[in-house]
Short mmCIF file of C-alpha atoms in Angstrom, two decimals:
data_model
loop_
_atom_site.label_atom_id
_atom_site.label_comp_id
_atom_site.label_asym_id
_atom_site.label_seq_id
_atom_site.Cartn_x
_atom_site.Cartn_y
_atom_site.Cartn_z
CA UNK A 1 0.00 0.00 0.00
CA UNK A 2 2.90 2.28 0.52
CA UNK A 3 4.39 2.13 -2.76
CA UNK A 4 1.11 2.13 -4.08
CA UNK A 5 0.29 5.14 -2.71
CA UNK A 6 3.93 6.71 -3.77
CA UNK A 7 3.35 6.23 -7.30
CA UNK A 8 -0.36 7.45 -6.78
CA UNK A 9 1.34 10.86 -5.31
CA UNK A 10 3.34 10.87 -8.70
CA UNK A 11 6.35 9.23 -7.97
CA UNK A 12 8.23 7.72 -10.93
CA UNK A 13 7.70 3.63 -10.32
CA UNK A 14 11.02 2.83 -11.62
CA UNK A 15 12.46 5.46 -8.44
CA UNK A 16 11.36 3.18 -5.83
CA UNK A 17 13.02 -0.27 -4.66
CA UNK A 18 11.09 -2.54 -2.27
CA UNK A 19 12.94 -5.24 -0.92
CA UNK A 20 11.84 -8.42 1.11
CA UNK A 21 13.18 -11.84 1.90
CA UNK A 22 11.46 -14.57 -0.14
CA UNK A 23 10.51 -15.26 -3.57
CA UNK A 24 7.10 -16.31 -2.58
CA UNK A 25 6.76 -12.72 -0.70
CA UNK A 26 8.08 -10.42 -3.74
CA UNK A 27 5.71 -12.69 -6.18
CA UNK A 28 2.93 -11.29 -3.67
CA UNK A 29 4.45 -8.00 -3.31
CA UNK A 30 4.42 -7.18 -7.20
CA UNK A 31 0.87 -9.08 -7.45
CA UNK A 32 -0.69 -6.29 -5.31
CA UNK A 33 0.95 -3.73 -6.32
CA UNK A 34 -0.42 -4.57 -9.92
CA UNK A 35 -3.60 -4.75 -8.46
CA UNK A 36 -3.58 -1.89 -7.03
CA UNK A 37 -2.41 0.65 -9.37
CA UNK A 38 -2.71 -1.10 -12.66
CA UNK A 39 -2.30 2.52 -14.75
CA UNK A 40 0.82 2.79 -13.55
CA UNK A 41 3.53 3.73 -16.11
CA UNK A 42 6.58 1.80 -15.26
CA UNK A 43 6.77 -0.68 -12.40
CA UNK A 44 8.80 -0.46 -9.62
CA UNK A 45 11.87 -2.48 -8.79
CA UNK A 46 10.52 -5.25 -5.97
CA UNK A 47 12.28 -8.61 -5.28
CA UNK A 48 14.17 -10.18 -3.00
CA UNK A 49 17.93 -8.91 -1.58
CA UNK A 50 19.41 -11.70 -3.70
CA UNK A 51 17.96 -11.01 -6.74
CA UNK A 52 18.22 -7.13 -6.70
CA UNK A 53 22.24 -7.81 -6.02
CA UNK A 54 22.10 -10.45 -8.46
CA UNK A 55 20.43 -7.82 -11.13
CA UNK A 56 23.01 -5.15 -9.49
CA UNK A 57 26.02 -7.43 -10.92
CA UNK A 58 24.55 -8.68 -14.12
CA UNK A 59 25.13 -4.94 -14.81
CA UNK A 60 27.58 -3.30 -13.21
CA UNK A 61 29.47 -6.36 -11.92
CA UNK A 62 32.43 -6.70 -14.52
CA UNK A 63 33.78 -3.28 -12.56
CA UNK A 64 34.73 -5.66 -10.01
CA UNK A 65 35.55 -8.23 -12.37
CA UNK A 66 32.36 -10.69 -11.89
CA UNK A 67 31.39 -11.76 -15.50
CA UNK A 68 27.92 -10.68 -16.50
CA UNK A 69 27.57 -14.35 -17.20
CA UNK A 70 28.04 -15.77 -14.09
CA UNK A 71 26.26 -18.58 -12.97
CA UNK A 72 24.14 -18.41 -9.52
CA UNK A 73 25.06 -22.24 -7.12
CA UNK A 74 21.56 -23.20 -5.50
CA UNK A 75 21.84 -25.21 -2.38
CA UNK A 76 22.80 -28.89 -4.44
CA UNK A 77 25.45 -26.71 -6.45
CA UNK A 78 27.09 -25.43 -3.42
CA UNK A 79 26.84 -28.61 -1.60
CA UNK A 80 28.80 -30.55 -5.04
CA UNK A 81 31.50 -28.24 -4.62
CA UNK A 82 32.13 -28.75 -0.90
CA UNK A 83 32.03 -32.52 -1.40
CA UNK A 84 34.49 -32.03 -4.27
CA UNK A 85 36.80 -30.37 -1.97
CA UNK A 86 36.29 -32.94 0.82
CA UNK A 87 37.31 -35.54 -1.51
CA UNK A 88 40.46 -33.67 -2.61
CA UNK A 89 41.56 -32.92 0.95
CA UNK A 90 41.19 -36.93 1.69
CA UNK A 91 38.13 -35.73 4.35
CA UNK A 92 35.38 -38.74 4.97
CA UNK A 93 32.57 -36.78 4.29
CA UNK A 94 30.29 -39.29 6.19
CA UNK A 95 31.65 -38.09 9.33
CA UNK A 96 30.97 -34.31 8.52
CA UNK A 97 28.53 -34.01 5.54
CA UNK A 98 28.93 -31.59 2.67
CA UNK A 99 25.50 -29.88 3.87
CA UNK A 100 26.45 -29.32 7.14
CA UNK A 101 29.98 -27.82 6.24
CA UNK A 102 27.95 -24.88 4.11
CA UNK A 103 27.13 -23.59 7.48
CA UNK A 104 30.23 -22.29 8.84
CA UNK A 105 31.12 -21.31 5.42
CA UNK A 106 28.59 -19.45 4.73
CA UNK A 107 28.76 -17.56 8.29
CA UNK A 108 32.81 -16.88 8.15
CA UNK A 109 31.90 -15.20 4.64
CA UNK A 110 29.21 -12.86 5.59
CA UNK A 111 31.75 -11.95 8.90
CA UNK A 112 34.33 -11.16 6.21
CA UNK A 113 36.53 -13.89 7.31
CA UNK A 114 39.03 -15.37 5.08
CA UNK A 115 40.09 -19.21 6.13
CA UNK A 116 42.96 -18.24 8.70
CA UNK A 117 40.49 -16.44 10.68
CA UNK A 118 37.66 -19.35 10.48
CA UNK A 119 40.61 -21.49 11.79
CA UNK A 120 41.57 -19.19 14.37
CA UNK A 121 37.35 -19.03 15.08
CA UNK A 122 36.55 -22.57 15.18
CA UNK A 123 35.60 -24.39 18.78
CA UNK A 124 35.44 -27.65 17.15
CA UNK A 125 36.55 -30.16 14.67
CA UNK A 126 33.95 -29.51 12.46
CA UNK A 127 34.79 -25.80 12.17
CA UNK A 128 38.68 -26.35 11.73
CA UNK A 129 37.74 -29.13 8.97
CA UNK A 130 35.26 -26.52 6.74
CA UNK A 131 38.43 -23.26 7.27
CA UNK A 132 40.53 -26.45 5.58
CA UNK A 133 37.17 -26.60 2.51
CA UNK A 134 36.98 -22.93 2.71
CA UNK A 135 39.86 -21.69 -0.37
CA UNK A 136 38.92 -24.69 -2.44
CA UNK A 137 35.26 -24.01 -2.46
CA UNK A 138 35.78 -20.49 -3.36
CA UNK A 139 38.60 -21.02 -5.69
CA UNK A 140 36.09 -23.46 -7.34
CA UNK A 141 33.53 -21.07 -8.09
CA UNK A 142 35.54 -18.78 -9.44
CA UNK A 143 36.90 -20.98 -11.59
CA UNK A 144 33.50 -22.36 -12.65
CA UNK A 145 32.33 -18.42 -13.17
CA UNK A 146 29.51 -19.03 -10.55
CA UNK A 147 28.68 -16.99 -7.11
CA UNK A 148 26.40 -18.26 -4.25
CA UNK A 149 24.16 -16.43 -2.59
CA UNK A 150 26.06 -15.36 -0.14
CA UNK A 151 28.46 -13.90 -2.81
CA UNK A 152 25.83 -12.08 -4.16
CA UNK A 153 25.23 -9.92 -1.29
CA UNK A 154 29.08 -9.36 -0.84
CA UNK A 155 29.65 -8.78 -4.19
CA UNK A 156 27.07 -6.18 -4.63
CA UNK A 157 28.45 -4.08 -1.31
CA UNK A 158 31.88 -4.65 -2.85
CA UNK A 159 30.93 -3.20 -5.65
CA UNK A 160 28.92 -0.27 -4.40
CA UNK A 161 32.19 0.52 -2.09
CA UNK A 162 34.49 0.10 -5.05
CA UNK A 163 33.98 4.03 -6.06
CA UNK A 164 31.85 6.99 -5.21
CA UNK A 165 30.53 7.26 -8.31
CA UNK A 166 29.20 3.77 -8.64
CA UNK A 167 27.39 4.28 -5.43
CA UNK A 168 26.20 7.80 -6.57
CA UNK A 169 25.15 6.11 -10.02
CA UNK A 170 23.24 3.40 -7.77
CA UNK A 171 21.90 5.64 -5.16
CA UNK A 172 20.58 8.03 -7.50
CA UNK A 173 18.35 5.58 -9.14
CA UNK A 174 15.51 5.61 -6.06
CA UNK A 175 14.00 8.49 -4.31
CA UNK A 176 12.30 5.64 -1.77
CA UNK A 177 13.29 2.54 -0.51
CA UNK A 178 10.78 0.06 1.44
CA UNK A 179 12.16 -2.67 3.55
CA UNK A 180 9.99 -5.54 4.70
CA UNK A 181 10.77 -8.11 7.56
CA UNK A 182 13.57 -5.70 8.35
CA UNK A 183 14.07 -7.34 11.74
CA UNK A 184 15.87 -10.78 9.23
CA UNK A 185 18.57 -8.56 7.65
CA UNK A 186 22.08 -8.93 8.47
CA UNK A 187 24.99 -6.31 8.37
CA UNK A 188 25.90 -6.94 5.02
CA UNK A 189 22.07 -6.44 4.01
CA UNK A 190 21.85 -3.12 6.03
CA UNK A 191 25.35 -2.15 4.63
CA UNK A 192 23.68 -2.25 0.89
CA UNK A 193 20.39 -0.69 1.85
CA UNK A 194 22.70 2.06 3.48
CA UNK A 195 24.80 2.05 0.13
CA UNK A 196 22.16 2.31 -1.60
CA UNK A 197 20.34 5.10 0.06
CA UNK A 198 21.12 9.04 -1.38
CA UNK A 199 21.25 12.05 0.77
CA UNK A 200 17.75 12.53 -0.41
CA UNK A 201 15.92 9.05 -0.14
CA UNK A 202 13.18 8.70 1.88
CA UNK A 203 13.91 4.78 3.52
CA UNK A 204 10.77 3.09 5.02
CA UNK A 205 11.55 -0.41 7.08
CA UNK A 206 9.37 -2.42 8.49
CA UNK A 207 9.74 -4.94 11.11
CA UNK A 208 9.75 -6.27 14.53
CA UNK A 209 12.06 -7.97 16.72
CA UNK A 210 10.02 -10.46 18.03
CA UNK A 211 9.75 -12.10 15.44
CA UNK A 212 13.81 -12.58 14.06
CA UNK A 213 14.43 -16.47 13.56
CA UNK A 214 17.35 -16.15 11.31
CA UNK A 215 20.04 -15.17 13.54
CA UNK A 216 21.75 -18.13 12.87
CA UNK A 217 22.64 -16.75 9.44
CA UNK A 218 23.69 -13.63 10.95
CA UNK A 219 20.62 -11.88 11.49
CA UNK A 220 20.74 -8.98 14.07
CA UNK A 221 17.42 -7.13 15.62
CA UNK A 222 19.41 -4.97 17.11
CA UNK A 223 20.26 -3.06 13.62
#
C-alpha cells in the first residue's frame, strides 16, 4: 500500500526499490501492487535482496571483475562443490557431511573472514575441517564463473564501495526505498540498503524484533 500510494502521489515507479526476503513474498508484493495501481507507467523495482544484487552485478558487476555471465550455485550446487573439496583434501565426508559444512562457510563469509580467521574461530573439529574446505570451495567457483548467494550480497556491497561514483550512479536511481521483515537482515544487508540510500531518499523499514528467527545466518534485531 505504501508504494502504491507513492506512485499514486506521482512518484516515478522505476524510483522506488522494495525489498523483502522470499521469492514467494516479492511474487505477492508485485501481485498487489499490480492490483492496485494497474495505470501505472513503469513498475517499480521489488524482489528479493538476492535477486536485486544479483540484477546489481549482471550490470555493473564486470567493474569488479564478476562476468555478466556468471552462474548463480543453489543449495545442491554449493553442496557438489564442498564434497568435491572434501574428496580432494582426503576428508570422509560421512563423518561431517557436505550440507552441514555450508554452514560455517557461509557464516565466516558474511563476517568477512578469510580461512585463517575461520581457523583461528573454530571451537570444534567440524569448524577447523570446513576453514581447511573454505579456499577450495571459493577457488572453485571462481573458476566455474559461478557466485552463491552469499556472494551475491558481498559482491554487490563490494561493488557499491568500489567508487563513489558507482554508489552515486546506484543511489541516485531511487527516491524511496521500502524494507519488509527488516528485523531478518544482516549487516551486510543493512550495509547495501545504506549504500544504496542518497542524501535525499526517503527509507521506510518495516519490522519487529520479536519475530527474528534467522540469527543463525547472521541476522541482528538490534540493527
Amino acid at each position: 500500500y505504501r508504494v502504491a500510494w507513492l506512485i499514486s502521489q506521482g512518484v516515478p515507479p522505476r524510483a522506488i526499490l522494495a525489498v523483502t526476503f522470499t521469492n514467494k513474498a516479492a511474487r505477492e508484493m508485485k501481485e498487489r501492487i499490480q492490483a492496485l495501481v494497474p495505470q501505472a507507467a513503469g513498475t517499480p523495482w521489488v524482489g528479493t535482496f538476492h535477486s536485486f544484487c544479483a540484477r546489481l552485478l549482471r550490470t555493473d558487476g564486470h567493474l569488479i571483475g564478476i562476468p555478466r555471465d556468471f552462474a548463480i550455485y543453489d543449495d545442491e550446487d554449493q553442496t557438489a562443490v564442498v564434497r568435491q573439496a572434501l574428496r580432494r583434501l582426503g576428508h570422509d565426508e560421512r563423518r561431517f557431511t557436505p550440507r552441514s559444512l555450508r554452514e560455517p562457510i557461509s557464516h565466516a563469509k558474511n563476517h568477512g573472514w578469510d580461512a585463517e580467521r575461520m581457523l583461528q574461530e573454530s571451537f570444534d573439529e567440524k569448524g577447523r575441517i570446513a576453514a581447511t574446505v573454505f579456499d577450495l570451495y571459493n577457488a572453485a567457483l571462481k573458476q566455474a564463473g559461478a557466485l552463491d548467494f552469499d556472494d551475491l550480497l558481498l559482491d554487490a556491497v563490494r561493488l557499491l564501495q568500489s567508487s563513489d561514483e558507482e554508489r552515486r550512479r546506484w543511489s541516485g536511481r531511487f527516491t524511496h526505498i521500502v524494507v519488509d521483515e527488516f528485523q531478518d537482515v544482516n549487516e551486510k544487508q543493512y550495509q547495501l540498503v545504506h549504500l544504496l540510500a542518497g542524501k535525499d531518499t526517503c527509507v521506510c523499514v518495516v519490522g519487529d524484533e520479536d519475530q527474528s528467527i534467522y540469527s543463525w545466518r547472521g541476522a541482528d534485531p538490534g540493527i
